[in-house]
Tab-separated table of C-alpha atoms in Angstrom:
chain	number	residue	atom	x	y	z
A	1	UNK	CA	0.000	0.000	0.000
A	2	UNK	CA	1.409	3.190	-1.321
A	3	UNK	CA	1.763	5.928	1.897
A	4	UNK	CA	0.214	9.319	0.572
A	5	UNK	CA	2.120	12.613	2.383
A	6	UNK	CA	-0.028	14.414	4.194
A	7	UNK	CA	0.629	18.482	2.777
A	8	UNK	CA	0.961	19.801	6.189
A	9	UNK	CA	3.708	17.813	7.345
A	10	UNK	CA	6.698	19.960	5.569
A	11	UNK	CA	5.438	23.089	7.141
A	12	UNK	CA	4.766	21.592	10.904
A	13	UNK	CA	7.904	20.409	10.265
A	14	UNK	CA	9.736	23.897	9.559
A	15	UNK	CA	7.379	25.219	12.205
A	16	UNK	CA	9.088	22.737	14.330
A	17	UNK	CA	12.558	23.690	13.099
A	18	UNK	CA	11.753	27.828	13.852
A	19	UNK	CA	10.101	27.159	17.075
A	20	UNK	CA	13.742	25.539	18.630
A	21	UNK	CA	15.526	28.232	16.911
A	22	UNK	CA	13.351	30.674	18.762
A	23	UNK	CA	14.084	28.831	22.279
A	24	UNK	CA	18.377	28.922	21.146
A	25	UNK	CA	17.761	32.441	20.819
A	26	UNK	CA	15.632	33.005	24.201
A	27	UNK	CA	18.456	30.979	25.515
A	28	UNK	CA	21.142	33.164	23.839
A	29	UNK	CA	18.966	36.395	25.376
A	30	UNK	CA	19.729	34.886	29.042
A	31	UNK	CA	22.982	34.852	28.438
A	32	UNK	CA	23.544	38.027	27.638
A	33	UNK	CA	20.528	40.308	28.076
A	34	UNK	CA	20.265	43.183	26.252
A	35	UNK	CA	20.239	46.260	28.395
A	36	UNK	CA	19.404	48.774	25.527
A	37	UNK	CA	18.498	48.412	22.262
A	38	UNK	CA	21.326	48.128	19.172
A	39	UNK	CA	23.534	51.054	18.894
A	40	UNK	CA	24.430	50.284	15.936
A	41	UNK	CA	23.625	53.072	13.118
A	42	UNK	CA	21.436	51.118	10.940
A	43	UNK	CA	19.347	49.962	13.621
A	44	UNK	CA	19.132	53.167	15.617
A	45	UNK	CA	15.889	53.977	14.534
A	46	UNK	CA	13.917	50.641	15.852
A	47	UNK	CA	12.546	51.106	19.439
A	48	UNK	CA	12.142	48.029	21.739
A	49	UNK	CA	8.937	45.891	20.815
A	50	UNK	CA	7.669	45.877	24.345
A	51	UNK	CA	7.545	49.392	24.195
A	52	UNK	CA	3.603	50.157	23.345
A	53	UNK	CA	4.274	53.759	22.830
A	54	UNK	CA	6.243	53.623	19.762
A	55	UNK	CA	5.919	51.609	16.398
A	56	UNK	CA	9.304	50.418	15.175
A	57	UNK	CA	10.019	51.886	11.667
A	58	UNK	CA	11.399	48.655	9.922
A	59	UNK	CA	11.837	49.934	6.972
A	60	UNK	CA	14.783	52.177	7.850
A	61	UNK	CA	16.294	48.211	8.345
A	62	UNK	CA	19.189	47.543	5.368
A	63	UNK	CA	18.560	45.043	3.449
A	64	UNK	CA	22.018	44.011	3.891
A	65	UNK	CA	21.331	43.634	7.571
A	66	UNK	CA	17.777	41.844	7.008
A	67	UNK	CA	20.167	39.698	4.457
A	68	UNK	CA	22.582	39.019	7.279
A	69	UNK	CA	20.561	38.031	9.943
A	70	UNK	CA	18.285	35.512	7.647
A	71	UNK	CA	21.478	33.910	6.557
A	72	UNK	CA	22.853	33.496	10.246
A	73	UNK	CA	19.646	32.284	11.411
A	74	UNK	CA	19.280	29.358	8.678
A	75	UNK	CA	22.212	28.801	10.337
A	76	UNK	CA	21.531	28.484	13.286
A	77	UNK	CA	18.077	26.071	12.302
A	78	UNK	CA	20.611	23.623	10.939
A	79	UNK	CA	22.957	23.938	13.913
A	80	UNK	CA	19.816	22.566	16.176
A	81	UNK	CA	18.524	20.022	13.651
A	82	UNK	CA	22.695	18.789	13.486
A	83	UNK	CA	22.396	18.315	17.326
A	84	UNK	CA	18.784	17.809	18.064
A	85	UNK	CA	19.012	13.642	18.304
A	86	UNK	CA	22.021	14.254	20.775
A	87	UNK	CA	20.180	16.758	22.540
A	88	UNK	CA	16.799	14.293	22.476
A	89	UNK	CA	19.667	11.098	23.505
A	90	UNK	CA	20.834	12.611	26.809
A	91	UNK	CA	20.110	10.487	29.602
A	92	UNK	CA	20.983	13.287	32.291
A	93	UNK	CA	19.209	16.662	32.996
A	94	UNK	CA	23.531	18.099	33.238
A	95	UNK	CA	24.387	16.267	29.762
A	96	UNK	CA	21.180	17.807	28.383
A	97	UNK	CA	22.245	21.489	29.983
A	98	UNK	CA	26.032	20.777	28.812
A	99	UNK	CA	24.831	19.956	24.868
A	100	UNK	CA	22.207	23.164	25.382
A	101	UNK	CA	25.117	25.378	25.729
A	102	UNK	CA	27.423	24.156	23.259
A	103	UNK	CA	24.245	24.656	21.096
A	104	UNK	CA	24.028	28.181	22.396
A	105	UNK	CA	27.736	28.801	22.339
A	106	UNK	CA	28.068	27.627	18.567
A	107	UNK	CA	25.353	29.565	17.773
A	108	UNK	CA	26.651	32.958	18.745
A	109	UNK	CA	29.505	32.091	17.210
A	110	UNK	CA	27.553	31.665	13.830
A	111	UNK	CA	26.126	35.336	14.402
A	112	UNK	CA	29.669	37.175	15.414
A	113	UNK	CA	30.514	35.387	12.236
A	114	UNK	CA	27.815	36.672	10.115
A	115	UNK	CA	28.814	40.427	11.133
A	116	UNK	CA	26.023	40.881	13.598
A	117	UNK	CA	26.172	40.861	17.394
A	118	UNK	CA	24.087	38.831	19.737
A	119	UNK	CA	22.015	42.114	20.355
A	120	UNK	CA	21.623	43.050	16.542
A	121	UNK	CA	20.394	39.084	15.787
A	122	UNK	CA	18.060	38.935	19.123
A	123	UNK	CA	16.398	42.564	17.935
A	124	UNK	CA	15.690	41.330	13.913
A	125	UNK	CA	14.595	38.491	16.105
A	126	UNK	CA	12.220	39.814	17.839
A	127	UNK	CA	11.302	42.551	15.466
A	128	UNK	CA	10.101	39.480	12.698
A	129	UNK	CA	7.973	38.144	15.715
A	130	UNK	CA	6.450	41.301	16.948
A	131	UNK	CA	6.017	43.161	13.515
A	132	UNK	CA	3.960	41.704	11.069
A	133	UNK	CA	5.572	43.799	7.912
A	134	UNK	CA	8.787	42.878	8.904
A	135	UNK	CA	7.868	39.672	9.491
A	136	UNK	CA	6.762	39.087	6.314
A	137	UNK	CA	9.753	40.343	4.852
A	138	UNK	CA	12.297	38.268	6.506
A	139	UNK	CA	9.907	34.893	6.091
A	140	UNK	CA	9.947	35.727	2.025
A	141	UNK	CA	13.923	36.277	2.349
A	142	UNK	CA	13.636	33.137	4.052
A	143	UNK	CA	11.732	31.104	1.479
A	144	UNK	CA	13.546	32.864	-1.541
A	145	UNK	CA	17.314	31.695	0.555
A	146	UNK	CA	16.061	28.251	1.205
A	147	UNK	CA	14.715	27.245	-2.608
């Protein structure tokens, strides 16, 4: 009997795949909160999504930047799929924390690579999640770099 593919399995799948992602990057925020925003130039015009007063203007975002961070977090997806059976495989709660943080620790290395900083990466971050323009933007980047 010929097993027919259910269409929504690929995208629970990548849903899958971005929802870890998301928790390396919480993770990566607890190591090293950010206590202001990016001072970087290109991003000194994006205010901090909790803030209710203020509506980040995205669009002031480089493409180059947008470009960057996609890149690094693709990256960082297929950093945590790579590990994710050795993470699943620990048999102690410390082996577990020990492979989280070489996760974590690998993973900022990926975005110091890229040219961002830890900041810059958990901002775009949160920006994508918080902003649905932006959002869109860097999930069609992310389609158009994955095909």
């Amino acid at each position: 009997m010929k097993r027919v593919k259910q269409p929504f399995q690929k995208p629970v799948r990548s849903l899958i795949r971005h929802l870890a992602a998301l928790m390396v990057c919480i993770s990566l925020c607890l190591l090293a909160p950010i206590a202001s925003w990016a001072s970087d130039a290109d991003l000194s015009s994006i205010t901090s999504p909790s803030s209710n007063l203020a509506r980040p203007d995205t669009n002031n975002i480089p493409s180059e930047k947008v470009t960057q961070f996609v890149n690094v977090y693709l990256q960082v997806v297929a950093l945590i799929e790579r590990r994710e059976g050795e993470l699943q495989a620990a048999e102690t709660e410390s082996e577990s924390l020990r492979i989280q943080r070489d996760i974590e620790m690998a993973a900022i290395v990926l975005i110091e690579t890229a040219g961002l900083n830890r900041q810059e990466y958990l901002q775009l971050l949160s920006l994508a999640n918080v902003d649905p323009e932006f959002g869109e933007r860097v999930v069609t980047l992310i389609q158009e770099t994955a095909t």
